[in-house]
Amino acid sequence: MDALSAPRHASGNGGAPQAVSMRRAGRNFGYMADGARRGRAEREWAAMSEIVDEIGRVHREVGTRRVGQDEAGSVLLRRTFDADAADVWDAVTSPERIARWFLPVTGELRAGGSYQLEGNAGGEIIECVAPERLRVSWRFGPDPGFSEVEVRLTPEGGGRTVLELEHVSVVPEEFRSQYGPGAVGIGWDLSLLGLGWHLTGGGLSPQDAVEWQTSPEAKAFVARSGEEWGRAFAASGADPETVTATTVATIAFYTGE
């Protein structure tokens, strides 16, 4: 957790006046300054290493399928958690726990009922088979079109659980051609990052989460996620120029850069 929080920079005035003081103080001050720089570099390296590790824990696939007369795009994420299936199931279906790693949710939370995430999507709970499978419609905006999310859990040895999340949606061609699958995929990568923190007893407070979203580590995570979704898009057979353009556009959208 600490490795992914905002970096704590070494103190000091910096610039030429500090260099003059270092020369006058002799070698000991120089060693202290070098240690501070090494400490900061080590923290930044640890943060980047953790980001790389988190990105590498997820397998990503991009595909298409027919939904009625339309072609829908799909993104699939697969990650193994060090938690048993009952715990993971509870984390993705309990309103109290969902609010701790994702968003507050309200509604009639049962098969055939409906749900609403605060400030985000809502829809119908199509299927709920504990502790194996949850499928919901995923509607956001005035005219959302077809969109479904399915979560599948498979127990693994040693008290571990494989989670698969698949999001299938029909989106306007102009949006898909501009942003590609990463527009959805990055958001789900961030969600699974939060779920992973939650399952290990960590997590961020709402205030810390807002601050983390604008941190260098968060932007680095988004950039790496976007690049990995670009690779998954290319593996699906997409044109290389389209992959490059959509990857750049999606990362810029998320990071604001």
GROMACS .gro file of C-alpha atoms in nm:
model
  257
    1MET     CA    1   0.000   0.000   0.000
    2ASP     CA    2   0.269   0.250   0.096
    3ALA     CA    3   0.448   0.184  -0.230
    4LEU     CA    4   0.146   0.304  -0.426
    5SER     CA    5   0.072   0.614  -0.221
    6ALA     CA    6   0.194   0.960  -0.318
    7PRO     CA    7   0.576   0.981  -0.300
    8ARG     CA    8   0.731   1.155  -0.003
    9HIS     CA    9   1.008   1.377  -0.137
   10ALA     CA   10   1.329   1.439   0.051
   11SER     CA   11   1.345   1.775   0.220
   12GLY     CA   12   1.592   2.047   0.127
   13ASN     CA   13   1.605   2.380  -0.050
   14GLY     CA   14   1.762   2.238  -0.363
   15GLY     CA   15   1.956   2.429  -0.625
   16ALA     CA   16   2.292   2.607  -0.605
   17PRO     CA   17   2.269   2.733  -0.241
   18GLN     CA   18   2.243   2.371  -0.123
   19ALA     CA   19   2.545   2.275  -0.333
   20VAL     CA   20   2.750   2.550  -0.170
   21SER     CA   21   2.647   2.429   0.178
   22MET     CA   22   2.741   2.074   0.085
   23ARG     CA   23   3.092   2.180  -0.016
   24ARG     CA   24   3.141   2.369   0.311
   25ALA     CA   25   3.002   2.090   0.530
   26GLY     CA   26   3.233   1.832   0.378
   27ARG     CA   27   3.181   1.469   0.294
   28ASN     CA   28   2.935   1.377   0.573
   29PHE     CA   29   2.668   1.613   0.444
   30GLY     CA   30   2.730   1.478   0.097
   31TYR     CA   31   2.667   1.126   0.220
   32MET     CA   32   2.342   1.238   0.389
   33ALA     CA   33   2.220   1.402   0.069
   34ASP     CA   34   2.315   1.098  -0.135
   35GLY     CA   35   2.125   0.882   0.113
   36ALA     CA   36   1.816   1.099   0.080
   37ARG     CA   37   1.835   1.076  -0.297
   38ARG     CA   38   1.883   0.701  -0.278
   39GLY     CA   39   1.589   0.673  -0.038
   40ARG     CA   40   1.363   0.866  -0.271
   41ALA     CA   41   1.482   0.667  -0.572
   42GLU     CA   42   1.423   0.342  -0.384
   43ARG     CA   43   1.068   0.447  -0.293
   44GLU     CA   44   0.994   0.550  -0.649
   45TRP     CA   45   1.143   0.224  -0.779
   46ALA     CA   46   0.937   0.025  -0.528
   47ALA     CA   47   0.623   0.206  -0.640
   48MET     CA   48   0.693   0.134  -1.006
   49SER     CA   49   0.780  -0.227  -0.925
   50GLU     CA   50   0.449  -0.270  -0.744
   51ILE     CA   51   0.264  -0.116  -1.040
   52VAL     CA   52   0.433  -0.359  -1.279
   53ASP     CA   53   0.348  -0.649  -1.046
   54GLU     CA   54  -0.019  -0.546  -1.023
   55ILE     CA   55  -0.051  -0.508  -1.400
   56GLY     CA   56   0.114  -0.846  -1.451
   57ARG     CA   57  -0.134  -1.022  -1.224
   58VAL     CA   58  -0.415  -0.973  -1.478
   59HIS     CA   59  -0.466  -1.163  -1.803
   60ARG     CA   60  -0.652  -0.960  -2.068
   61GLU     CA   61  -0.844  -1.059  -2.381
   62VAL     CA   62  -1.035  -0.856  -2.638
   63GLY     CA   63  -1.304  -1.002  -2.862
   64THR     CA   64  -1.634  -0.952  -3.042
   65ARG     CA   65  -1.966  -1.136  -3.056
   66ARG     CA   66  -2.307  -1.097  -3.213
   67VAL     CA   67  -2.584  -0.954  -2.998
   68GLY     CA   68  -2.901  -0.963  -3.206
   69GLN     CA   69  -2.825  -0.765  -3.520
   70ASP     CA   70  -2.532  -0.582  -3.363
   71GLU     CA   71  -2.167  -0.661  -3.311
   72ALA     CA   72  -2.064  -0.624  -2.949
   73GLY     CA   73  -1.714  -0.578  -2.817
   74SER     CA   74  -1.590  -0.772  -2.517
   75VAL     CA   75  -1.309  -0.738  -2.267
   76LEU     CA   76  -1.208  -1.023  -2.038
   77LEU     CA   77  -0.992  -0.991  -1.728
   78ARG     CA   78  -0.865  -1.290  -1.531
   79ARG     CA   79  -0.684  -1.262  -1.199
   80THR     CA   80  -0.603  -1.500  -0.913
   81PHE     CA   81  -0.657  -1.370  -0.559
   82ASP     CA   82  -0.507  -1.509  -0.239
   83ALA     CA   83  -0.852  -1.552  -0.084
   84ASP     CA   84  -1.105  -1.832  -0.085
   85ALA     CA   85  -1.410  -1.822  -0.312
   86ALA     CA   86  -1.651  -1.746  -0.028
   87ASP     CA   87  -1.452  -1.436   0.070
   88VAL     CA   88  -1.419  -1.310  -0.287
   89TRP     CA   89  -1.789  -1.376  -0.351
   90ASP     CA   90  -1.883  -1.181  -0.041
   91ALA     CA   91  -1.656  -0.893  -0.148
   92VAL     CA   92  -1.825  -0.862  -0.489
   93THR     CA   93  -2.186  -0.908  -0.369
   94SER     CA   94  -2.210  -0.758  -0.019
   95PRO     CA   95  -2.325  -0.391  -0.036
   96GLU     CA   96  -2.113  -0.302   0.266
   97ARG     CA   97  -1.798  -0.449   0.116
   98ILE     CA   98  -1.861  -0.325  -0.240
   99ALA     CA   99  -1.871   0.029  -0.101
  100ARG     CA  100  -1.528  -0.020   0.053
  101TRP     CA  101  -1.343  -0.107  -0.269
  102PHE     CA  102  -1.571   0.013  -0.550
  103LEU     CA  103  -1.875   0.239  -0.499
  104PRO     CA  104  -2.181   0.258  -0.271
  105VAL     CA  105  -2.463   0.045  -0.415
  106THR     CA  106  -2.835   0.036  -0.349
  107GLY     CA  107  -3.130  -0.166  -0.478
  108GLU     CA  108  -3.304  -0.500  -0.451
  109LEU     CA  109  -2.986  -0.703  -0.457
  110ARG     CA  110  -3.104  -1.048  -0.567
  111ALA     CA  111  -3.156  -1.235  -0.892
  112GLY     CA  112  -3.433  -1.054  -1.079
  113GLY     CA  113  -3.378  -0.738  -0.874
  114SER     CA  114  -3.198  -0.418  -0.967
  115TYR     CA  115  -2.900  -0.222  -0.845
  116GLN     CA  116  -2.760   0.130  -0.872
  117LEU     CA  117  -2.398   0.228  -0.816
  118GLU     CA  118  -2.361   0.581  -0.680
  119GLY     CA  119  -2.280   0.815  -0.968
  120ASN     CA  120  -2.221   0.525  -1.204
  121ALA     CA  121  -2.398   0.234  -1.371
  122GLY     CA  122  -2.716   0.055  -1.273
  123GLY     CA  123  -2.926  -0.225  -1.411
  124GLU     CA  124  -3.085  -0.563  -1.356
  125ILE     CA  125  -2.932  -0.855  -1.170
  126ILE     CA  126  -2.979  -1.121  -1.436
  127GLU     CA  127  -2.810  -1.416  -1.269
  128CYS     CA  128  -2.670  -1.476  -0.922
  129VAL     CA  129  -2.536  -1.823  -0.840
  130ALA     CA  130  -2.334  -1.819  -0.518
  131PRO     CA  131  -2.040  -1.848  -0.503
  132GLU     CA  132  -1.979  -1.899  -0.873
  133ARG     CA  133  -2.138  -1.649  -1.107
  134LEU     CA  134  -2.292  -1.302  -1.112
  135ARG     CA  135  -2.432  -1.145  -1.430
  136VAL     CA  136  -2.583  -0.798  -1.448
  137SER     CA  137  -2.688  -0.548  -1.711
  138TRP     CA  138  -2.466  -0.240  -1.703
  139ARG     CA  139  -2.648   0.078  -1.801
  140PHE     CA  140  -2.516   0.430  -1.778
  141GLY     CA  141  -2.650   0.743  -1.945
  142PRO     CA  142  -2.976   0.821  -2.124
  143ASP     CA  143  -2.938   0.569  -2.409
  144PRO     CA  144  -2.687   0.304  -2.296
  145GLY     CA  145  -2.763   0.024  -2.542
  146PHE     CA  146  -2.670  -0.338  -2.471
  147SER     CA  147  -2.412  -0.383  -2.194
  148GLU     CA  148  -2.362  -0.677  -1.957
  149VAL     CA  149  -2.099  -0.767  -1.700
  150GLU     CA  150  -2.040  -1.120  -1.578
  151VAL     CA  151  -1.815  -1.222  -1.289
  152ARG     CA  152  -1.712  -1.588  -1.258
  153LEU     CA  153  -1.524  -1.742  -0.965
  154THR     CA  154  -1.330  -2.069  -0.969
  155PRO     CA  155  -1.169  -2.207  -0.652
  156GLU     CA  156  -0.801  -2.294  -0.680
  157GLY     CA  157  -0.574  -2.489  -0.449
  158GLY     CA  158  -0.426  -2.330  -0.140
  159GLY     CA  159  -0.726  -2.112  -0.062
  160ARG     CA  160  -0.691  -1.908  -0.380
  161THR     CA  161  -0.963  -1.803  -0.626
  162VAL     CA  162  -0.956  -1.725  -0.997
  163LEU     CA  163  -1.184  -1.435  -1.087
  164GLU     CA  164  -1.292  -1.371  -1.445
  165LEU     CA  165  -1.472  -1.049  -1.533
  166GLU     CA  166  -1.621  -1.014  -1.881
  167HIS     CA  167  -1.786  -0.697  -2.007
  168VAL     CA  168  -1.978  -0.723  -2.334
  169SER     CA  169  -2.126  -0.406  -2.484
  170VAL     CA  170  -2.248  -0.246  -2.802
  171VAL     CA  171  -2.099   0.102  -2.833
  172PRO     CA  172  -2.118   0.364  -3.109
  173GLU     CA  173  -1.860   0.305  -3.380
  174GLU     CA  174  -1.716   0.656  -3.344
  175PHE     CA  175  -1.641   0.593  -2.977
  176ARG     CA  176  -1.496   0.246  -3.035
  177SER     CA  177  -1.275   0.365  -3.321
  178GLN     CA  178  -1.144   0.656  -3.113
  179TYR     CA  179  -1.075   0.481  -2.782
  180GLY     CA  180  -1.086   0.106  -2.841
  181PRO     CA  181  -1.130  -0.158  -2.568
  182GLY     CA  182  -0.896   0.016  -2.325
  183ALA     CA  183  -1.166   0.271  -2.246
  184VAL     CA  184  -1.348  -0.006  -2.057
  185GLY     CA  185  -1.046  -0.219  -1.973
  186ILE     CA  186  -0.852   0.044  -1.780
  187GLY     CA  187  -1.152   0.111  -1.560
  188TRP     CA  188  -1.181  -0.257  -1.474
  189ASP     CA  189  -0.807  -0.283  -1.410
  190LEU     CA  190  -0.843  -0.005  -1.155
  191SER     CA  191  -1.141  -0.184  -1.002
  192LEU     CA  192  -0.952  -0.513  -0.964
  193LEU     CA  193  -0.661  -0.321  -0.812
  194GLY     CA  194  -0.900  -0.190  -0.547
  195LEU     CA  195  -1.050  -0.536  -0.493
  196GLY     CA  196  -0.704  -0.683  -0.447
  197TRP     CA  197  -0.615  -0.421  -0.186
  198HIS     CA  198  -0.945  -0.487  -0.009
  199LEU     CA  199  -0.898  -0.864   0.003
  200THR     CA  200  -0.555  -0.826   0.164
  201GLY     CA  201  -0.694  -0.600   0.435
  202GLY     CA  202  -0.576  -0.277   0.276
  203GLY     CA  203  -0.749  -0.009   0.076
  204LEU     CA  204  -0.764   0.368   0.066
  205SER     CA  205  -0.994   0.607   0.243
  206PRO     CA  206  -1.221   0.808   0.008
  207GLN     CA  207  -0.998   1.114   0.052
  208ASP     CA  208  -0.678   0.917  -0.010
  209ALA     CA  209  -0.836   0.751  -0.314
  210VAL     CA  210  -0.912   1.090  -0.468
  211GLU     CA  211  -0.556   1.205  -0.402
  212TRP     CA  212  -0.409   0.883  -0.539
  213GLN     CA  213  -0.597   0.923  -0.867
  214THR     CA  214  -0.384   1.228  -0.954
  215SER     CA  215  -0.055   1.084  -0.824
  216PRO     CA  216   0.235   0.987  -1.052
  217GLU     CA  217   0.185   0.625  -0.947
  218ALA     CA  218  -0.180   0.626  -1.054
  219LYS     CA  219  -0.092   0.779  -1.390
  220ALA     CA  220   0.184   0.523  -1.435
  221PHE     CA  221  -0.063   0.244  -1.355
  222VAL     CA  222  -0.311   0.378  -1.610
  223ALA     CA  223  -0.041   0.411  -1.874
  224ARG     CA  224   0.080   0.054  -1.821
  225SER     CA  225  -0.279  -0.072  -1.820
  226GLY     CA  226  -0.351   0.113  -2.145
  227GLU     CA  227  -0.042  -0.037  -2.307
  228GLU     CA  228  -0.145  -0.388  -2.202
  229TRP     CA  229  -0.494  -0.337  -2.343
  230GLY     CA  230  -0.329  -0.217  -2.663
  231ARG     CA  231  -0.139  -0.547  -2.678
  232ALA     CA  232  -0.459  -0.743  -2.616
  233PHE     CA  233  -0.632  -0.542  -2.890
  234ALA     CA  234  -0.348  -0.619  -3.131
  235ALA     CA  235  -0.367  -0.989  -3.040
  236SER     CA  236  -0.735  -0.985  -3.138
  237GLY     CA  237  -0.631  -0.892  -3.492
  238ALA     CA  238  -0.683  -0.516  -3.483
  239ASP     CA  239  -0.497  -0.295  -3.730
  240PRO     CA  240  -0.165  -0.173  -3.580
  241GLU     CA  241  -0.236   0.193  -3.660
  242THR     CA  242  -0.576   0.169  -3.490
  243VAL     CA  243  -0.418   0.002  -3.188
  244THR     CA  244  -0.161   0.279  -3.152
  245ALA     CA  245  -0.408   0.563  -3.199
  246THR     CA  246  -0.671   0.425  -2.960
  247THR     CA  247  -0.412   0.339  -2.694
  248VAL     CA  248  -0.268   0.691  -2.697
  249ALA     CA  249  -0.616   0.849  -2.689
  250THR     CA  250  -0.739   0.632  -2.402
  251ILE     CA  251  -0.434   0.687  -2.183
  252ALA     CA  252  -0.460   1.063  -2.244
  253PHE     CA  253  -0.830   1.056  -2.154
  254TYR     CA  254  -0.765   0.884  -1.821
  255THR     CA  255  -0.455   1.081  -1.724
  256GLY     CA  256  -0.569   1.419  -1.856
  257GLU     CA  257  -0.240   1.458  -2.041
   0.00000   0.00000   0.00000
